[in-house]
Coordinates of C-alpha atoms and ligand atoms in Angstrom, one line a residue:
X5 CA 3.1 62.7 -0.7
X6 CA 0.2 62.6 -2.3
X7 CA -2.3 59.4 -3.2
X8 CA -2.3 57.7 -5.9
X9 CA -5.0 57.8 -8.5
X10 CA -7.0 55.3 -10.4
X11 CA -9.8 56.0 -13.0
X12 CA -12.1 53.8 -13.9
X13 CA -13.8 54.9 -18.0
X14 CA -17.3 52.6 -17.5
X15 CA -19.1 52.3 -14.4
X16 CA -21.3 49.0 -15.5
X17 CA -20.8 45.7 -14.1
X18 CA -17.2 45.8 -14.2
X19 CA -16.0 49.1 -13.2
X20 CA -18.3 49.3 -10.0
X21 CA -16.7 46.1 -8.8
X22 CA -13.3 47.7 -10.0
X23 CA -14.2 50.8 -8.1
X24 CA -15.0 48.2 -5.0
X25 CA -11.6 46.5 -4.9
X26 CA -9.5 50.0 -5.7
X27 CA -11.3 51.0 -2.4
X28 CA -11.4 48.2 -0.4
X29 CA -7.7 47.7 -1.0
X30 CA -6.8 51.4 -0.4
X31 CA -4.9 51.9 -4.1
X32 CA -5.7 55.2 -4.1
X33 CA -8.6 58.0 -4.9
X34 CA -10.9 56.4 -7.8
X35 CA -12.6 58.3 -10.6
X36 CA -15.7 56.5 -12.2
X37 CA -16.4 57.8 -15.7
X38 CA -19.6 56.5 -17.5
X39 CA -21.8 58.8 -19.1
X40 CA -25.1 57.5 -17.8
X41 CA -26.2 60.9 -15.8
X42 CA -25.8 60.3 -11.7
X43 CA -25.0 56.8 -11.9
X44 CA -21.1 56.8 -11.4
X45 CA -21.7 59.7 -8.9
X46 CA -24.5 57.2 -7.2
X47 CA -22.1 53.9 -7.3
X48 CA -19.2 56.1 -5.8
X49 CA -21.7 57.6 -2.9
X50 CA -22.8 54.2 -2.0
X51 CA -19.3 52.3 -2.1
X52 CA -17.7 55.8 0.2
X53 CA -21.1 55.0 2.3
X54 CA -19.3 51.5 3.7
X55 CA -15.9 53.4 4.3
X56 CA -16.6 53.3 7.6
X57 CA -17.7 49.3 7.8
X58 CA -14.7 48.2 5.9
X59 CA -12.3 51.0 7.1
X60 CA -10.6 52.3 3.6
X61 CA -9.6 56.0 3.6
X62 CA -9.8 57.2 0.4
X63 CA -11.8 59.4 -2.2
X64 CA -14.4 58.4 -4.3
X65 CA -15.5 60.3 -6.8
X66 CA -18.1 59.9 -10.1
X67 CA -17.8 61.8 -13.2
X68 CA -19.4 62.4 -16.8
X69 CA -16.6 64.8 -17.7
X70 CA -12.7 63.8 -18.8
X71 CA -11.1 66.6 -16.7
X72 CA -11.5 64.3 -13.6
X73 CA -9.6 62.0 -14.7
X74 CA -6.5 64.4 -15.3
X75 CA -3.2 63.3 -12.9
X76 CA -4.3 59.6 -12.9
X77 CA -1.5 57.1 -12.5
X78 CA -3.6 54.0 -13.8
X79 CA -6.7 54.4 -16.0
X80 CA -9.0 50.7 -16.3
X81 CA -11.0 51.1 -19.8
X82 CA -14.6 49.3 -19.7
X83 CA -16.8 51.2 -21.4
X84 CA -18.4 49.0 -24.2
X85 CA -21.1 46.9 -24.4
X86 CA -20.6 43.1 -23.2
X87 CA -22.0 39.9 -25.1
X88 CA -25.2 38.2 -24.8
X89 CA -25.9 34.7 -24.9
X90 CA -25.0 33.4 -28.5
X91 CA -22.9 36.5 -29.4
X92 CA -18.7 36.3 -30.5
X93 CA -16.7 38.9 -28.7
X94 CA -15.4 39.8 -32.5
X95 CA -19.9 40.7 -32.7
X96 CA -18.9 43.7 -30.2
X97 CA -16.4 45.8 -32.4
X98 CA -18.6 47.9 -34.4
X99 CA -20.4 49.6 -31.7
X100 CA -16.8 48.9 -29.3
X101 CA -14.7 50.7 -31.6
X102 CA -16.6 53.9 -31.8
X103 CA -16.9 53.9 -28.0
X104 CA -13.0 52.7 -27.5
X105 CA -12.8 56.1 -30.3
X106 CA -14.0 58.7 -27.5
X107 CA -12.8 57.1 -24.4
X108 CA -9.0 57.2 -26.3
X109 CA -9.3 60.4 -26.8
X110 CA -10.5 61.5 -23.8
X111 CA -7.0 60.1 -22.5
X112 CA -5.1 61.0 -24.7
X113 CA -6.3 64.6 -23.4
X114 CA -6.3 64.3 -19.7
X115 CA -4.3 61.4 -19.1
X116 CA -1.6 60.4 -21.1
X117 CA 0.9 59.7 -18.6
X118 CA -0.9 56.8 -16.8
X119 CA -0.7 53.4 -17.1
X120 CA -3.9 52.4 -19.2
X121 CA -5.3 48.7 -19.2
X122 CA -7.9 48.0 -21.4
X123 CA -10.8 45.3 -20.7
X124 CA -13.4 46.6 -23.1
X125 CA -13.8 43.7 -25.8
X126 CA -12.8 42.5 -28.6
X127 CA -10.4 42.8 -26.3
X128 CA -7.0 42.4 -28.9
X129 CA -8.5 44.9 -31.0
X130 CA -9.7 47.4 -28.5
X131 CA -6.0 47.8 -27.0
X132 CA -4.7 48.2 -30.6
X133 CA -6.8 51.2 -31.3
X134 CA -6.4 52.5 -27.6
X135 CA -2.6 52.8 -28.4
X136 CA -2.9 54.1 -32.2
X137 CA -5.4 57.0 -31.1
X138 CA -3.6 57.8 -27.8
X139 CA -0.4 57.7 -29.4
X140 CA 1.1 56.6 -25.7
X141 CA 4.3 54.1 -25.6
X142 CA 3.0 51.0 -26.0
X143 CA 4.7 49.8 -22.4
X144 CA 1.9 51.9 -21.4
X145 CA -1.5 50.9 -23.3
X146 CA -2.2 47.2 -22.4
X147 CA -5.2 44.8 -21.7
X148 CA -6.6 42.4 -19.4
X149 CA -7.5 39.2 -20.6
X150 CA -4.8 36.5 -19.8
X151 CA -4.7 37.1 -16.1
X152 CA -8.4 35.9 -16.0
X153 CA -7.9 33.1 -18.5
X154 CA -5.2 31.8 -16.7
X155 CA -6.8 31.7 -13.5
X156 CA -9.9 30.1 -14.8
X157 CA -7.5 27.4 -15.9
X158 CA -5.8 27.7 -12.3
X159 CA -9.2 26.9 -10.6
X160 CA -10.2 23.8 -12.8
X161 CA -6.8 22.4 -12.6
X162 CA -7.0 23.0 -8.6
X163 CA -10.6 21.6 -8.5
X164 CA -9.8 18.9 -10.6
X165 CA -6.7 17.7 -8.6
X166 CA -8.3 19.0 -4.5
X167 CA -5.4 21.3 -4.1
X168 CA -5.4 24.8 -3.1
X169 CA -5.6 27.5 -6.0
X170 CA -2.8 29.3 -4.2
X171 CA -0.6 26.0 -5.2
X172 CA -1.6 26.0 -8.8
X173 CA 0.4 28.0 -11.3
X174 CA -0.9 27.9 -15.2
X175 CA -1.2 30.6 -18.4
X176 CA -2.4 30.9 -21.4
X177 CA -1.6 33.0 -24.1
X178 CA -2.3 34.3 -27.4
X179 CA -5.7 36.0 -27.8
X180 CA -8.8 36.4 -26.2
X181 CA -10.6 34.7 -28.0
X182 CA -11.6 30.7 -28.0
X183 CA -8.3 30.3 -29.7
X184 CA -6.5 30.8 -27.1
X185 CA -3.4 29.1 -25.9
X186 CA -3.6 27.2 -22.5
X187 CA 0.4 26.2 -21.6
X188 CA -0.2 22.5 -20.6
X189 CA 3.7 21.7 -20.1
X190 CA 4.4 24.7 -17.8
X191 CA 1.1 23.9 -15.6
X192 CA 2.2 22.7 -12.3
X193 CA 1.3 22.2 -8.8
X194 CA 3.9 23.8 -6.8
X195 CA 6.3 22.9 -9.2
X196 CA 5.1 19.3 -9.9
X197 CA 3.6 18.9 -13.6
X198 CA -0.3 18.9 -13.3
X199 CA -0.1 16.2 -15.9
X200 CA 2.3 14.1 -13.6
X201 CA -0.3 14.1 -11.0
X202 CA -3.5 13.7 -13.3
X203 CA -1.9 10.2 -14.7
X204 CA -1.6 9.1 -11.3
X205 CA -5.0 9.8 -10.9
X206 CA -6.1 8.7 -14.3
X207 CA -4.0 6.4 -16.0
X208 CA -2.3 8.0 -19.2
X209 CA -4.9 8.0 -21.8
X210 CA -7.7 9.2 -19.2
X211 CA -5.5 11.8 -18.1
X212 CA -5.0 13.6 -21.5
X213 CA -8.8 13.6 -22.0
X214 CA -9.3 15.5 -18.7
X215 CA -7.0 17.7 -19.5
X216 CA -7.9 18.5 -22.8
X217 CA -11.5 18.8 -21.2
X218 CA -10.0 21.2 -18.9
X219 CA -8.3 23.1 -21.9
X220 CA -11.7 23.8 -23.4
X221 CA -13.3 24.7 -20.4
X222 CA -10.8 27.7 -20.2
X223 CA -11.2 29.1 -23.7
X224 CA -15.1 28.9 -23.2
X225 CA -15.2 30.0 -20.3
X226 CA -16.3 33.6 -20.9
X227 CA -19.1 32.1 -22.7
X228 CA -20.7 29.7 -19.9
X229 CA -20.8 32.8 -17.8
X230 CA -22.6 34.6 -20.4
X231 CA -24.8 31.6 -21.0
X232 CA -25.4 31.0 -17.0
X233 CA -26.2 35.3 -16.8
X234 CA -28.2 35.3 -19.6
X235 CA -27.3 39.5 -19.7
X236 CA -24.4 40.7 -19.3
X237 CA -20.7 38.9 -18.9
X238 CA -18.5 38.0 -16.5
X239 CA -17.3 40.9 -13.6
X240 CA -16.4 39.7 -10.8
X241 CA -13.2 38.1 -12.0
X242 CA -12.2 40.4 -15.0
X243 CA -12.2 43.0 -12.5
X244 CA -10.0 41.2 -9.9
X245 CA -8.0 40.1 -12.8
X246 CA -7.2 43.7 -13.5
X247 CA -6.6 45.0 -10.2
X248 CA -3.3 42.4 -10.0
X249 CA -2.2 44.2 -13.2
X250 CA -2.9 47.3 -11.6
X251 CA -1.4 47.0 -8.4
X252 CA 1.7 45.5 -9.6
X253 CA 2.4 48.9 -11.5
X254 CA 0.9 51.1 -8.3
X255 CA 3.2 49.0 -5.9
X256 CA 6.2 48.5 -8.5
X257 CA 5.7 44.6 -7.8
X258 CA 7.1 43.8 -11.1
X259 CA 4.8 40.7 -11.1
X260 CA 5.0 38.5 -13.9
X261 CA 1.4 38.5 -15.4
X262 CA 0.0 37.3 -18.8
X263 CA -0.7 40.7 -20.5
X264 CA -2.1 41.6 -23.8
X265 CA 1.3 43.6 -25.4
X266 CA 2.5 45.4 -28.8
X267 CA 5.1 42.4 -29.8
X268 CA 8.2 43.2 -31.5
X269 CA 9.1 40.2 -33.0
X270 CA 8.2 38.2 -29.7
X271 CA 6.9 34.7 -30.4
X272 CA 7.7 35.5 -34.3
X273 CA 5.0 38.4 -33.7
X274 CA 5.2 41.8 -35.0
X275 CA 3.2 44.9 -34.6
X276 CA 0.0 43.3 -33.0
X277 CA -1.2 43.3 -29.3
X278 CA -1.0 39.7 -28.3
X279 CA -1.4 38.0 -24.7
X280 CA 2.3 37.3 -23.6
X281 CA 4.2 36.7 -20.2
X282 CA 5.2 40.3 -18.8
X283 CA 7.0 42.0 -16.0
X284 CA 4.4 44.7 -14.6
X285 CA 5.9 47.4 -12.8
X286 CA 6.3 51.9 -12.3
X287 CA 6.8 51.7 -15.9
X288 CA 4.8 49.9 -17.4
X289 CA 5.4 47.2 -19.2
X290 CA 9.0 46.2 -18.4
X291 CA 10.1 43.6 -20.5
X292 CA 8.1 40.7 -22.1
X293 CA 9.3 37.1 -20.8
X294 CA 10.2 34.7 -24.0
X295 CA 10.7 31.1 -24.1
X296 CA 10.1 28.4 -26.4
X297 CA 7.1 26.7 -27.6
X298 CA 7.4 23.3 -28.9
X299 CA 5.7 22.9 -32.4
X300 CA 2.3 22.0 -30.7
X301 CA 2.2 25.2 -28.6
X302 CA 4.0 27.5 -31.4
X303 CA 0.7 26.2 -33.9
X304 CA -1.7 27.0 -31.2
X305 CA -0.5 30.2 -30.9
X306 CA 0.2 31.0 -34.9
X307 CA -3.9 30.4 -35.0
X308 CA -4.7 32.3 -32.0
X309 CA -2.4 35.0 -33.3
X310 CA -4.0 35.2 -37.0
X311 CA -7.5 35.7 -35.5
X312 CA -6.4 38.3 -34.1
X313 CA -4.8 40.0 -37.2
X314 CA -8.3 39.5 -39.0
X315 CA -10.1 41.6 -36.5
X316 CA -7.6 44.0 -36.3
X317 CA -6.9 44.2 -39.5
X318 CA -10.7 45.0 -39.8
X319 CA -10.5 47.7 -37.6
X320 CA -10.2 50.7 -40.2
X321 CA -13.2 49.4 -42.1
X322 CA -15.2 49.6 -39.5
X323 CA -14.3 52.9 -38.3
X324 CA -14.7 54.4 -41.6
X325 CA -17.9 52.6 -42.5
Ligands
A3D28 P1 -21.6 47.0 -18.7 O1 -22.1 46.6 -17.4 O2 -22.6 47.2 -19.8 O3 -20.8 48.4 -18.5 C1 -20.3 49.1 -19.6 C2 -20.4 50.6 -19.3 O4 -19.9 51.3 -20.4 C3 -21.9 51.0 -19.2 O5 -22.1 51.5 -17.9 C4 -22.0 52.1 -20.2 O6 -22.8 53.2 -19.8 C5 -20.6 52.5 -20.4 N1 -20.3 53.3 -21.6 C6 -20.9 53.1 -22.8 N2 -20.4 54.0 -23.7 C7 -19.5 54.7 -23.0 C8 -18.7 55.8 -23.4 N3 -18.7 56.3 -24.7 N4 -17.9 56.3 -22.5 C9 -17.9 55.8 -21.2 N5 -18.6 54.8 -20.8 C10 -19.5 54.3 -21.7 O7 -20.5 46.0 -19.2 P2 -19.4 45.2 -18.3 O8 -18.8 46.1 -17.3 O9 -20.0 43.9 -17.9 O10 -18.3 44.9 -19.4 C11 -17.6 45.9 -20.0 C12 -16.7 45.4 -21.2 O11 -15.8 44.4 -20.7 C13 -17.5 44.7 -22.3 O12 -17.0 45.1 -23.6 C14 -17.2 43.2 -22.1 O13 -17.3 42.4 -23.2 C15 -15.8 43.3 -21.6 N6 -15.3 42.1 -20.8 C16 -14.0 41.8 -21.0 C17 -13.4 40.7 -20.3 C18 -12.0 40.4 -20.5 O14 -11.5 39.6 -19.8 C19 -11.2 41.0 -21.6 C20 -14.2 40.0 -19.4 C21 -15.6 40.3 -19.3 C22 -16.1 41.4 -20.0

């Protein structure tokens, strides 16, 4: 039995840490793909170069042509160019979508049997055309976002409270976009509700203004990264954020992970990619968790969800134009 494979389409900030952790947690061989001459092929050399330190057996191999990424059972989509200080995700889709146009097709060619998760932003709109160009099941064209929104709101709740971040369970859904839809009612430290413990701490009133505070946090957090980098966006945790995703199809884990998904009617959606609970496993996307949001929650998520229609919605204008 062979090993598993896992390409990686952008070898920038994100994909050589991507390439890192696919390595360091023996996944199985990596393809980088980036079409900067030599510097996939130089990332890979350098990451195989510490085989030996940190023990992995695998192969590592960098690429400027599609063919080498044929027989892959997960492919990880960066390529695209990230914000800079003062810049909207939604500023990234012209130049995004032409990019997201080649790498698609470059999939739908060599690939079209793996699993394909998507972190290139706008991220809503960059899975939608994905799917649409590749034509693949939609179980099988998804994005990252919600695993690392939720476990920025994970870490402030834990810091907030002193607990461990392994105690801490939280989500958000909707887009990816400062609309977002943190879940205060379902956060909860092992199983008690954050809330409970931060009017202990607080008093009532105190403890609904740092929460709130916390809720905000998470939908800017992308941006204080940016801010704090000044080039570039966040990597380290977008990337780890996708290896969960990936590794829970690779491993059949059938983790339940917030992941960007075609809804049919979920949540009252229909027929856009929208950040919902899901069970990740060998195929794919296997069934999309629902449950009911109060009438708060449910008009969080109606705006977070009709953001996302206007950039998708603006998608063929900007691909024509
Ligand atoms: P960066 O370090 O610039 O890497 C992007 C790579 O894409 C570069 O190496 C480019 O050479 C490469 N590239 C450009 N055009 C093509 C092409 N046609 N085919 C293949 N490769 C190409 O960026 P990054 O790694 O920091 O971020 C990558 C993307 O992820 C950006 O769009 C970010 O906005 C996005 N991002 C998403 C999240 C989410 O959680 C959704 C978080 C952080 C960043």
């Amino acid at each position: 039995m062979g090993r598993k494979k896992i390409s990686l389409i952008g070898g920038g900030q994100i994909g050589g840490v991507l390439a890192q952790l696919c390595a360091l947690r023996e996944l199985g061989d990596v393809v980088l793909f980036d079409i900067v001459e030599g510097m996939p092929q130089g990332k890979m050399l350098d990451i195989a170069e510490a085989s030996p330190v940190d023990g992995f057996d695998v192969c590592l191999q960098g690429t400027q042509d599609y063919k080498d990424i044929a027989g892959s059972d997960v492919v990880i989509v960066t390529a695209g160019l990230p914000r800079k200080p003062g810049m909207s995700r939604d500023d990234l889709i012209a130049t995004n979508s032409k990019i997201m146009t080649s790498v698609a097709e470059g999939i739908k060619q060599y690939a079209s049997n793996a699993f394909v998760i998507i972190i290139s932003n706008p991220l809503d709109a960059m899975v939608t055309l994905c799917q649409k160009i590749t034509g693949m099941p939609a179980s099988r064209v998804v994005g990252q976002a919600g695993v690392l929104d939720s476990a920025r709101f994970k870490a402030f709740i834990a810091w907030e409270l002193g607990v461990s971040v392994k105690d801490v369970s939280a989500m958000t859904l909707g887009g990816h976009g400062d609309d977002m839809v943190p879940l205060v009612r379902y956060a909860a430290v092992n199983g008690i509700p954050v809330m409970e413990l931060l009017e202990q701490k607080y008093g009532a009133d105190k403890a609904k203004e740092v929460m709130e505070a916390m809720v905000n946090r998470t939908r800017l957090a992308g941006g204080e990264v940016v801010a704090l980098l000044k080039t570039g966006s966040a990597f380290y945790s977008p990337a780890s954020s996708a290896i969960a995703m990936a590794e829970s199809v690779l491993k059949d884990q059938k983790r339940v992970l917030p992941t960007c998904c075609l809804l049919n009617g979920e949540f009252g959606v229909n027929g856009y990619y929208v950040g919902v609970p899901a069970v990740l496993g060998s195929n794919g996307v296997e069934k999309i968790l629902q449950f009911k949001l109060d009438a708060t929650e449910q008009a969080m998520m109606d705006k977070s969800v009709a953001a996302v229609k206007g950039l998708v919605d603006s998608l063929d204008s900007i691909l024509k134009g």
